[in-house]
Coordinates of C-alpha atoms and ligand atoms in Angstrom, one line a residue:
M20 CA 40.1 -12.3 -36.4
S21 CA 41.5 -10.3 -39.9
G22 CA 39.3 -9.4 -43.0
K23 CA 36.1 -9.7 -43.7
T24 CA 33.8 -13.3 -43.7
I25 CA 31.0 -14.3 -45.8
L26 CA 28.6 -16.4 -45.3
V27 CA 26.7 -18.0 -48.6
W28 CA 23.7 -19.7 -48.2
F29 CA 22.9 -21.4 -51.5
R30 CA 18.9 -22.1 -51.7
N31 CA 17.7 -22.3 -55.7
D32 CA 20.5 -20.9 -56.7
L33 CA 23.4 -23.6 -57.2
R34 CA 25.3 -22.3 -60.0
I35 CA 28.8 -20.2 -60.1
H36 CA 28.1 -19.1 -63.3
D37 CA 26.1 -15.7 -63.3
N38 CA 25.6 -15.5 -58.9
E39 CA 25.8 -12.0 -58.3
M40 CA 26.1 -13.4 -54.2
L41 CA 28.9 -15.7 -55.3
L42 CA 30.9 -13.3 -56.9
E43 CA 30.3 -10.3 -54.6
A44 CA 31.1 -11.8 -51.8
T45 CA 34.4 -13.4 -53.3
K46 CA 35.0 -10.0 -54.0
K47 CA 34.1 -8.1 -51.2
A48 CA 35.4 -10.7 -48.5
T49 CA 38.9 -12.7 -47.5
T50 CA 37.2 -15.7 -47.4
I51 CA 33.8 -17.4 -47.0
V52 CA 31.6 -19.9 -46.7
P53 CA 29.7 -21.4 -48.7
V54 CA 26.5 -23.6 -47.5
Y55 CA 23.6 -25.9 -48.0
C56 CA 20.5 -26.7 -45.9
V57 CA 19.2 -29.9 -46.7
D58 CA 15.8 -28.5 -44.7
P59 CA 13.4 -31.8 -43.0
R60 CA 10.9 -29.6 -43.5
H61 CA 11.3 -30.1 -47.6
F62 CA 10.5 -33.6 -46.8
T63 CA 7.2 -33.2 -45.0
E64 CA 3.4 -34.4 -46.0
A65 CA 1.9 -31.9 -48.4
P66 CA -1.7 -31.7 -47.3
Y67 CA -4.1 -34.3 -49.9
G68 CA -1.7 -36.8 -49.1
T69 CA 1.2 -35.4 -51.3
Q70 CA 4.9 -35.2 -50.2
K71 CA 6.7 -32.3 -51.0
T72 CA 9.6 -33.6 -52.7
G73 CA 9.5 -36.8 -54.0
N74 CA 12.3 -38.8 -55.3
F75 CA 12.9 -37.8 -58.8
R76 CA 13.7 -33.9 -57.4
A77 CA 15.0 -34.7 -54.4
K78 CA 17.3 -37.0 -56.5
F79 CA 18.2 -33.4 -59.1
I80 CA 19.1 -31.8 -56.7
L81 CA 21.2 -34.1 -54.5
E82 CA 23.0 -34.1 -58.0
S83 CA 22.8 -30.9 -58.8
L84 CA 24.8 -29.8 -55.3
E85 CA 28.0 -32.2 -55.6
D86 CA 28.3 -30.5 -59.2
L87 CA 28.5 -27.0 -56.5
K88 CA 30.7 -29.4 -54.5
V89 CA 33.1 -30.1 -57.0
S90 CA 32.6 -26.8 -59.1
L91 CA 33.5 -24.8 -55.6
Q92 CA 36.3 -26.9 -54.5
K93 CA 38.1 -26.7 -58.6
L94 CA 38.2 -22.4 -57.4
G95 CA 40.2 -24.1 -54.2
G96 CA 36.7 -23.5 -52.1
D97 CA 34.1 -26.2 -51.2
L98 CA 30.2 -26.5 -50.2
L99 CA 29.5 -27.2 -46.8
I100 CA 26.4 -29.0 -46.3
L101 CA 24.0 -29.3 -43.6
K102 CA 20.8 -31.3 -42.5
G103 CA 18.8 -29.1 -40.5
I104 CA 16.9 -25.5 -40.8
P105 CA 18.7 -22.5 -41.8
E106 CA 17.4 -20.9 -38.3
E107 CA 19.1 -23.4 -36.4
I108 CA 22.2 -24.3 -38.8
L109 CA 23.1 -21.0 -40.0
P110 CA 23.2 -18.8 -36.9
E111 CA 26.1 -21.2 -35.0
L112 CA 27.5 -21.3 -38.4
C113 CA 28.2 -17.4 -38.1
K114 CA 29.3 -18.1 -34.4
K115 CA 31.6 -20.8 -35.3
Y116 CA 33.4 -19.1 -38.8
E117 CA 33.6 -15.4 -37.2
V118 CA 30.4 -14.1 -40.1
N119 CA 30.2 -10.6 -40.9
E120 CA 27.4 -10.7 -42.7
V121 CA 25.3 -13.3 -44.6
Y122 CA 24.4 -13.4 -48.5
H123 CA 21.8 -15.0 -50.0
H124 CA 19.3 -14.6 -52.6
R125 CA 15.2 -13.4 -52.6
E126 CA 12.9 -15.3 -52.9
V127 CA 8.8 -15.2 -53.8
A128 CA 6.7 -17.7 -52.4
A129 CA 5.7 -17.6 -48.4
E130 CA 7.3 -20.8 -46.7
E131 CA 10.3 -19.5 -48.7
T132 CA 10.1 -15.9 -48.0
E133 CA 9.1 -16.9 -44.4
V134 CA 12.2 -18.8 -43.9
S135 CA 14.2 -15.4 -44.8
S136 CA 12.3 -13.5 -42.6
N137 CA 13.3 -15.9 -39.6
V138 CA 17.0 -16.8 -40.6
E139 CA 17.0 -12.1 -40.5
D140 CA 16.0 -11.5 -36.7
A141 CA 17.8 -14.8 -35.6
L142 CA 21.2 -13.1 -37.4
W143 CA 19.8 -9.8 -36.6
K144 CA 19.9 -10.7 -32.8
M145 CA 23.7 -11.2 -33.2
Q146 CA 23.9 -7.6 -35.3
I147 CA 24.5 -10.0 -38.2
N148 CA 23.0 -8.5 -41.6
L149 CA 21.3 -10.8 -44.1
K150 CA 21.9 -8.9 -47.4
H151 CA 19.1 -10.2 -50.0
F152 CA 20.3 -10.3 -54.0
I153 CA 18.4 -10.5 -57.0
G154 CA 19.0 -13.4 -59.3
H155 CA 16.1 -16.2 -60.0
T156 CA 14.6 -13.5 -63.4
M157 CA 15.8 -12.4 -67.2
H158 CA 14.7 -9.3 -65.7
H159 CA 15.8 -7.5 -62.3
K160 CA 12.8 -6.0 -61.1
E161 CA 14.1 -2.6 -60.9
D162 CA 14.3 -2.6 -64.3
L163 CA 10.8 -3.5 -64.8
P164 CA 8.9 -0.3 -66.2
F165 CA 6.2 -0.3 -62.8
P166 CA 6.5 -1.0 -60.0
I167 CA 5.3 -5.0 -58.4
K168 CA 2.0 -3.5 -57.2
D169 CA 1.1 -2.1 -60.8
I170 CA 2.0 -5.1 -63.2
P171 CA -0.9 -5.9 -65.1
D172 CA -3.1 -8.8 -64.1
V173 CA -2.3 -9.8 -67.6
F174 CA 0.2 -11.3 -69.5
T175 CA 0.1 -9.3 -72.3
K176 CA -0.4 -6.2 -71.4
F177 CA 3.1 -7.1 -69.3
R178 CA 5.0 -8.2 -71.8
K179 CA 4.0 -5.4 -74.0
K180 CA 5.3 -3.0 -71.9
V181 CA 8.7 -4.9 -70.5
E182 CA 9.7 -5.4 -74.4
R183 CA 9.2 -2.1 -75.3
E184 CA 10.5 -0.4 -72.5
A185 CA 12.8 -3.0 -69.9
E186 CA 16.3 -4.2 -71.0
I187 CA 18.5 -6.9 -69.3
R188 CA 21.6 -6.4 -67.8
P189 CA 24.1 -8.6 -68.6
S190 CA 24.9 -11.5 -66.9
F191 CA 28.1 -11.7 -63.7
E192 CA 31.0 -13.0 -64.3
T193 CA 31.8 -16.8 -62.7
P194 CA 34.7 -15.9 -60.0
T195 CA 38.4 -17.6 -60.5
Q196 CA 38.7 -18.1 -57.2
I197 CA 37.2 -18.7 -53.5
N198 CA 39.2 -17.9 -50.1
I199 CA 37.2 -20.6 -47.3
P200 CA 38.5 -20.7 -43.9
A201 CA 41.0 -23.1 -42.5
N202 CA 39.3 -24.5 -40.2
F203 CA 35.9 -26.0 -42.8
E204 CA 34.4 -28.8 -42.2
K205 CA 34.1 -31.5 -44.0
S206 CA 30.8 -32.6 -45.2
E207 CA 29.0 -35.3 -47.6
V208 CA 25.9 -34.5 -50.2
P209 CA 23.2 -36.9 -48.4
T210 CA 22.2 -39.7 -49.9
L211 CA 18.1 -40.6 -51.3
Q212 CA 17.6 -42.8 -48.2
D213 CA 18.9 -40.7 -45.6
L214 CA 16.5 -38.0 -46.5
G215 CA 13.6 -41.4 -45.9
L216 CA 13.6 -41.4 -50.3
T217 CA 14.2 -44.3 -52.3
E218 CA 16.2 -44.3 -56.2
P219 CA 13.9 -43.5 -58.7
E220 CA 13.5 -46.8 -61.2
V221 CA 14.9 -45.5 -64.6
D222 CA 12.3 -46.0 -67.7
K223 CA 13.7 -45.7 -71.2
R224 CA 10.9 -44.4 -72.3
S225 CA 11.8 -41.1 -70.4
V226 CA 12.8 -37.4 -72.8
L227 CA 15.4 -37.0 -70.6
Q228 CA 17.2 -38.9 -68.1
F229 CA 17.5 -35.5 -66.1
K230 CA 21.1 -34.9 -64.5
G231 CA 21.0 -32.6 -61.5
G232 CA 24.0 -29.7 -61.8
E233 CA 24.9 -27.2 -63.6
T234 CA 27.2 -29.0 -65.9
E235 CA 25.2 -30.9 -66.8
G236 CA 22.7 -27.8 -67.1
L237 CA 25.2 -25.2 -69.1
K238 CA 25.8 -28.5 -71.8
R239 CA 22.3 -29.1 -71.8
L240 CA 22.0 -25.4 -73.2
N241 CA 24.8 -25.8 -76.0
Y242 CA 23.4 -28.6 -77.0
Y243 CA 19.7 -27.2 -77.3
L244 CA 21.6 -24.6 -79.2
W245 CA 24.2 -24.9 -81.1
E246 CA 24.4 -28.7 -81.2
S247 CA 21.8 -29.9 -82.7
E248 CA 20.3 -26.2 -83.2
A249 CA 16.6 -27.8 -82.1
L250 CA 15.9 -24.0 -81.5
K251 CA 15.8 -22.9 -84.9
T252 CA 12.1 -24.8 -84.8
Y253 CA 11.0 -24.3 -81.5
K254 CA 8.1 -23.3 -82.1
K255 CA 6.9 -25.4 -84.7
T256 CA 7.9 -28.5 -82.2
R257 CA 6.9 -26.4 -78.6
N258 CA 3.4 -28.4 -78.5
G259 CA 5.2 -32.3 -78.9
L260 CA 5.3 -35.1 -76.4
L261 CA 7.6 -37.0 -77.6
G262 CA 11.2 -37.4 -77.8
A263 CA 14.2 -35.2 -76.1
D264 CA 14.3 -32.0 -78.4
Y265 CA 10.2 -30.6 -79.2
S266 CA 11.2 -28.1 -76.6
S267 CA 14.3 -27.5 -74.3
K268 CA 13.9 -29.0 -71.5
L269 CA 16.0 -26.6 -69.5
S270 CA 13.2 -26.1 -66.1
P271 CA 14.4 -28.6 -64.0
W272 CA 18.5 -26.7 -64.3
L273 CA 16.5 -23.3 -64.2
A274 CA 13.8 -24.4 -61.3
A275 CA 17.5 -25.5 -58.9
G276 CA 19.1 -22.5 -59.9
C277 CA 21.6 -25.1 -61.3
L278 CA 21.3 -21.9 -64.8
S279 CA 20.2 -18.5 -64.6
P280 CA 17.5 -17.0 -67.6
R281 CA 19.5 -14.2 -67.5
E282 CA 22.2 -17.1 -68.9
I283 CA 19.6 -18.1 -71.4
Y284 CA 18.6 -15.3 -73.1
W285 CA 22.4 -14.0 -74.0
E286 CA 23.0 -17.2 -74.8
V287 CA 19.9 -17.0 -77.8
K288 CA 20.8 -12.8 -78.8
R289 CA 24.0 -14.0 -79.6
Y290 CA 23.1 -17.6 -81.4
E291 CA 20.2 -15.1 -82.9
K292 CA 23.8 -12.3 -84.1
E293 CA 25.8 -15.5 -85.1
R294 CA 23.3 -17.7 -86.9
G295 CA 20.2 -15.6 -87.5
A296 CA 17.4 -14.9 -85.3
N297 CA 13.6 -16.1 -86.0
D298 CA 10.4 -16.5 -84.4
S299 CA 11.7 -19.8 -82.3
T300 CA 14.9 -17.5 -81.3
Y301 CA 11.9 -15.3 -80.1
W302 CA 9.9 -17.8 -78.8
L303 CA 11.9 -19.4 -76.0
I304 CA 12.6 -16.1 -74.9
F305 CA 9.1 -15.6 -74.5
E306 CA 8.5 -18.6 -72.0
L307 CA 11.6 -17.4 -70.1
L308 CA 9.4 -14.0 -69.5
W309 CA 5.9 -16.0 -68.9
R310 CA 8.8 -17.8 -65.9
D311 CA 9.3 -13.9 -64.6
Y312 CA 6.1 -13.2 -65.1
F313 CA 4.8 -15.4 -62.4
R314 CA 7.5 -14.6 -60.1
F315 CA 6.9 -11.6 -60.2
M316 CA 2.6 -12.5 -59.8
F317 CA 3.6 -14.2 -57.1
K318 CA 5.5 -10.9 -55.3
K319 CA 2.2 -9.1 -56.2
H320 CA -1.1 -11.5 -54.5
G321 CA 1.7 -12.8 -52.4
T322 CA -0.2 -16.5 -51.1
R323 CA -3.3 -16.1 -52.6
Y324 CA -2.1 -18.3 -55.3
F325 CA -2.1 -21.5 -52.6
M326 CA -5.9 -20.6 -52.0
E327 CA -8.3 -23.0 -54.1
D328 CA -10.0 -19.3 -55.4
G329 CA -6.4 -18.1 -56.0
I330 CA -7.0 -14.5 -56.9
K331 CA -9.9 -13.8 -58.1
G332 CA -11.7 -15.2 -55.3
K333 CA -13.8 -17.2 -57.7
E334 CA -15.2 -21.0 -56.5
N335 CA -15.1 -23.7 -58.7
E336 CA -17.9 -26.3 -58.4
L337 CA -17.3 -29.2 -56.6
A338 CA -17.4 -33.0 -57.5
P339 CA -19.0 -34.5 -54.2
N340 CA -16.4 -38.3 -54.8
Q341 CA -13.5 -35.7 -55.4
K342 CA -11.0 -38.1 -53.6
E343 CA -11.9 -41.8 -55.9
L344 CA -11.6 -39.1 -58.9
F345 CA -8.4 -37.6 -57.4
E346 CA -6.8 -40.5 -56.4
Q347 CA -8.0 -42.4 -60.9
W348 CA -6.5 -38.6 -62.3
K349 CA -3.1 -39.8 -59.9
N350 CA -2.5 -43.2 -60.9
G351 CA -3.7 -42.6 -64.3
V352 CA -6.9 -44.5 -65.0
T353 CA -9.3 -41.6 -65.7
G354 CA -10.6 -44.0 -68.4
V355 CA -9.3 -40.9 -71.0
P356 CA -6.1 -42.4 -72.7
F357 CA -4.8 -39.5 -73.4
V358 CA -5.2 -38.2 -69.3
D359 CA -3.5 -41.0 -68.6
A360 CA -0.8 -41.5 -70.9
N361 CA 0.5 -38.0 -69.1
M362 CA -0.4 -38.8 -66.1
Q363 CA 1.8 -42.3 -66.4
E364 CA 4.1 -40.5 -68.0
L365 CA 4.6 -37.7 -64.6
K366 CA 4.4 -41.2 -62.4
H367 CA 7.5 -42.9 -63.7
T368 CA 10.2 -39.9 -65.0
G369 CA 9.1 -36.8 -62.9
F370 CA 8.5 -34.8 -66.5
M371 CA 5.1 -33.6 -68.3
S372 CA 5.1 -31.2 -71.1
N373 CA 3.4 -28.1 -71.3
R374 CA 1.1 -29.4 -73.6
G375 CA 0.2 -32.2 -71.3
R376 CA 0.1 -30.3 -67.9
Q377 CA -2.4 -27.7 -69.7
N378 CA -5.1 -30.8 -70.6
V379 CA -4.0 -33.0 -67.1
A380 CA -5.3 -29.6 -65.2
S381 CA -7.6 -28.7 -67.4
Y382 CA -9.2 -32.0 -67.3
L383 CA -9.1 -32.6 -62.8
V384 CA -11.1 -29.3 -63.2
N385 CA -13.3 -28.8 -65.4
D386 CA -14.2 -32.4 -66.1
L387 CA -13.1 -34.2 -62.8
K388 CA -14.2 -31.0 -61.1
V389 CA -11.8 -31.8 -58.5
N390 CA -10.2 -28.7 -56.2
W391 CA -7.4 -27.6 -58.6
T392 CA -5.4 -27.4 -55.5
W393 CA -5.2 -30.8 -54.5
G394 CA -3.6 -31.6 -58.4
A395 CA -1.0 -28.5 -58.0
A396 CA -0.1 -30.2 -54.8
Y397 CA 1.0 -33.6 -56.2
F398 CA 2.5 -31.6 -59.1
E399 CA 4.3 -30.4 -56.5
E400 CA 5.7 -33.4 -55.5
M401 CA 6.1 -35.4 -58.0
L402 CA 7.8 -32.7 -60.7
I403 CA 11.1 -32.5 -61.8
D404 CA 10.6 -29.1 -62.7
Y405 CA 8.8 -27.7 -59.4
S406 CA 8.7 -24.4 -59.0
P407 CA 6.5 -22.7 -56.7
A408 CA 5.4 -19.5 -59.2
S409 CA 5.2 -21.5 -61.9
N410 CA 3.4 -24.4 -61.1
W411 CA 0.6 -22.9 -58.8
G412 CA -0.2 -19.3 -61.6
N413 CA 0.2 -21.9 -63.8
W414 CA -3.0 -23.9 -61.9
A415 CA -4.8 -21.6 -60.7
Y416 CA -4.4 -19.9 -64.5
I417 CA -6.1 -22.9 -65.2
A418 CA -8.9 -23.1 -63.1
G419 CA -9.8 -20.4 -63.5
V420 CA -8.7 -17.8 -60.2
G421 CA -5.3 -16.6 -62.1
N422 CA -4.1 -14.5 -64.6
D423 CA -6.1 -15.8 -67.2
P424 CA -8.1 -13.0 -68.2
R425 CA -11.0 -16.2 -70.6
D426 CA -13.1 -16.9 -67.3
E427 CA -13.3 -20.6 -68.6
R428 CA -10.0 -22.4 -70.4
Y429 CA -11.6 -25.5 -70.8
F430 CA -9.6 -28.3 -73.1
N431 CA -11.5 -30.2 -75.6
I432 CA -9.2 -33.7 -74.3
E433 CA -10.8 -35.5 -78.0
K434 CA -9.6 -32.3 -79.9
Q435 CA -6.2 -32.3 -78.7
A436 CA -5.4 -35.9 -78.4
A437 CA -6.3 -35.9 -82.3
E438 CA -4.1 -32.8 -82.7
Y439 CA -1.2 -33.5 -81.2
D440 CA -0.9 -37.4 -80.7
P441 CA -3.4 -37.9 -83.9
H442 CA -1.9 -41.2 -84.3
G443 CA -1.9 -42.1 -81.2
A444 CA 1.8 -43.2 -80.5
Y445 CA 2.1 -40.8 -77.5
V446 CA -0.9 -43.0 -75.7
K447 CA 0.1 -45.7 -76.8
L448 CA 3.9 -45.6 -75.5
W449 CA 2.7 -44.8 -72.2
S450 CA -0.7 -47.5 -71.7
E451 CA 0.1 -48.7 -68.6
N452 CA 1.2 -52.3 -69.7
N453 CA 4.0 -50.5 -72.1
S454 CA 6.9 -50.1 -69.6
Ligands
LIG18 C1 -0.7 -26.9 -64.2 C2 1.3 -26.7 -65.0 C3 1.8 -26.6 -64.3 C4 3.7 -25.9 -64.2 N1 4.7 -26.7 -63.4 C5 5.7 -25.6 -63.8 C6 6.6 -26.2 -62.7 O1 6.2 -26.1 -61.5 N2 7.5 -25.6 -63.1 C7 8.6 -25.1 -64.5 O2 9.4 -24.7 -64.4 N3 7.4 -25.1 -64.6 C8 6.4 -25.6 -65.0 N4 5.2 -25.0 -65.8 C9 5.0 -25.1 -67.6 C10 5.7 -25.1 -68.2 O3 4.9 -26.5 -68.5 C11 7.3 -26.3 -68.2 O4 8.2 -24.7 -68.2 C12 7.3 -27.1 -69.7 O5 6.9 -27.7 -69.9 C13 9.4 -27.4 -69.4 O6 9.4 -27.5 -70.5 P1 11.1 -26.7 -71.4 O7 11.6 -26.6 -70.4 O8 11.0 -27.6 -72.4 O9 9.9 -26.4 -71.4 P2 9.6 -25.3 -72.6 O10 8.4 -24.9 -74.0 O11 11.6 -25.4 -73.7 O12 10.1 -23.0 -72.5 C14 11.0 -22.8 -71.7 C15 10.9 -22.4 -70.2 O13 10.5 -21.0 -70.5 C16 9.5 -21.8 -69.1 N5 8.3 -21.4 -69.6 C17 7.8 -22.3 -70.4 N6 6.0 -22.1 -70.5 C18 6.4 -21.3 -69.2 C19 4.9 -21.8 -68.5 N7 3.5 -21.7 -68.7 N8 5.9 -20.9 -67.2 C20 6.6 -20.7 -67.1 N9 7.4 -20.9 -67.1 C21 7.0 -21.3 -68.7 C22 10.2 -22.4 -68.6 O14 11.4 -22.0 -67.2 C23 11.2 -23.4 -70.1 O15 12.1 -24.4 -68.8 C24 3.5 -25.9 -65.7 C25 2.8 -25.5 -66.6 C26 1.1 -25.9 -66.8 C27 0.3 -26.2 -67.2

C-alpha cells in the first residue's frame, strides 16, 4: 500500500463547506473513503408509540445525502452509502480499503456519543484511531471562557460572558480535490420505501417546501440575507406564524449539518459590513447562540435532559388520563384552536414556528398536565429540523425542569393567539377541513 487512507465518517455534517474533518482528511491522506451509514436504529419505534424518525425528516436526509454525493463526485470523489450500524460497517471498510485512520465529528447526545464509543472500541482492536472533530457549533468549545462543567445554567450569564470574551473562528475552506481508492464501491441513496417509510404528501400550506442538501441550504441563506433582505427585519418578524420569511427557516439544514453555523455567522458579519448592522442582524446570531448553548448544556448534563425531572430534579403534576390527552394533543383535536392549528401544521408539514412550539409545549405540560417527555418524543419523530439538544433542551426549559431561571413559564394560549394571530388567519389556514 502506498500513501495514507483516511475514512471520513459523515453523520450530521452533510456538507463540504466549513468541514474541518473533510478538509484535513484531503490534506493528510492520499486517498479518502467518504462513508455514510444509514443506521436502522434511527428508524425504530421510540417510547410512547412514536417513531424515532418520521418521513419528513427522513426525506430531507436522503435528499441531503444525494446532494453530498454529487458534490463529492464533482471533486473527483464519491460517497459510499451503506445500510447498517457503523460499529459493524466501519471496521469492515477499514479492512477492505486498508484504512489508517477514521475521522468524524463529535456529537453531544447520549445515543450518538455511545455509537462513537462503540466504533472507537472496535477500531482500537484493529489499532486504528478514531479522530474526533468539533464542528457543530458556532463557538468552538475550546474558545469558551469557561470549561464545560462551569458553564452557567442560566443562558443570559453564559451569553454575556461569551459575547465579551469569546471569538468565532474563521470557516474552513472547501476542498478542491477528492481522491478515492480505485476500487471504491458504487452505492445508491436508499429510498423512503427502503426505510419502511412512505413519501410525505406535499401540503401547499407549508411555510416552505424544504429540500435537503447543502446546495439548497446555501441558497436559502443567500435568499434570506442578500436577495430578500428579510434578515433586516428579523427581530420584528421572528414571532410570526405565516409565510416563508418571518424567520430564517435555516434550522433543517443546520440540523443535518448541510449548513455550518459558523458560515452563517460570517455571512451575517459580511452583510453587516456591506449593508449595515442592526438589532435584527444581531438577533439571528443571538438565536444561534441558543443553539450552541443547548449543545454545551448537553455536554455538561448528559442524559439528564431526557429524564422527566430534567436537570432540576423537579417532578411535574400529571393528569390521570394523560394518555388520552396526549393523543388529542398529537392529533390537533384538543378543542383549543391555536394549539390545534399548530399541531396540524406539524403533522402535515414537519415544521412549526418557534412561537407555536412554545405554546403547544406549554399547553401540554401546564394545561393538560401530560409528561413532557412524550411531547418531546413526538417532536423528535415529526420535526424536519429535529436536533437532540435543541429539542430536548427547549422542552425541558418549558417544562420547568431545564434552564429556565423562572419556575413557571406559563403561556396563556388565548392571550398568545390574540397577540400573534389577531385576525385568526393562522388558525383558519390550519383548521382541519381547510387542506
Ligand atoms: C419545544 C421546542 C422544541 C424545539 N425543537 C427544536 C429542534 O428539534 N431543532 C431545532 O433546530 N430547533 C428547535 N427549537 C427551536 C426553534 O423553535 C427552532 O430552531 C426555530 O423555530 C427554527 O426556525 P428558523 O430556522 O426559522 O429559526 P430562526 O428564528 O430563524 O433562528 C435561526 C436559528 O437559530 C437557532 N434557534 C432559534 N431559536 C432557537 C432555540 N430556542 N433553541 C435552539 N436554537 C434556536 C436555530 O438553529 C434556527 O435555525 C425548539 C423550540 C421549542 C420551543
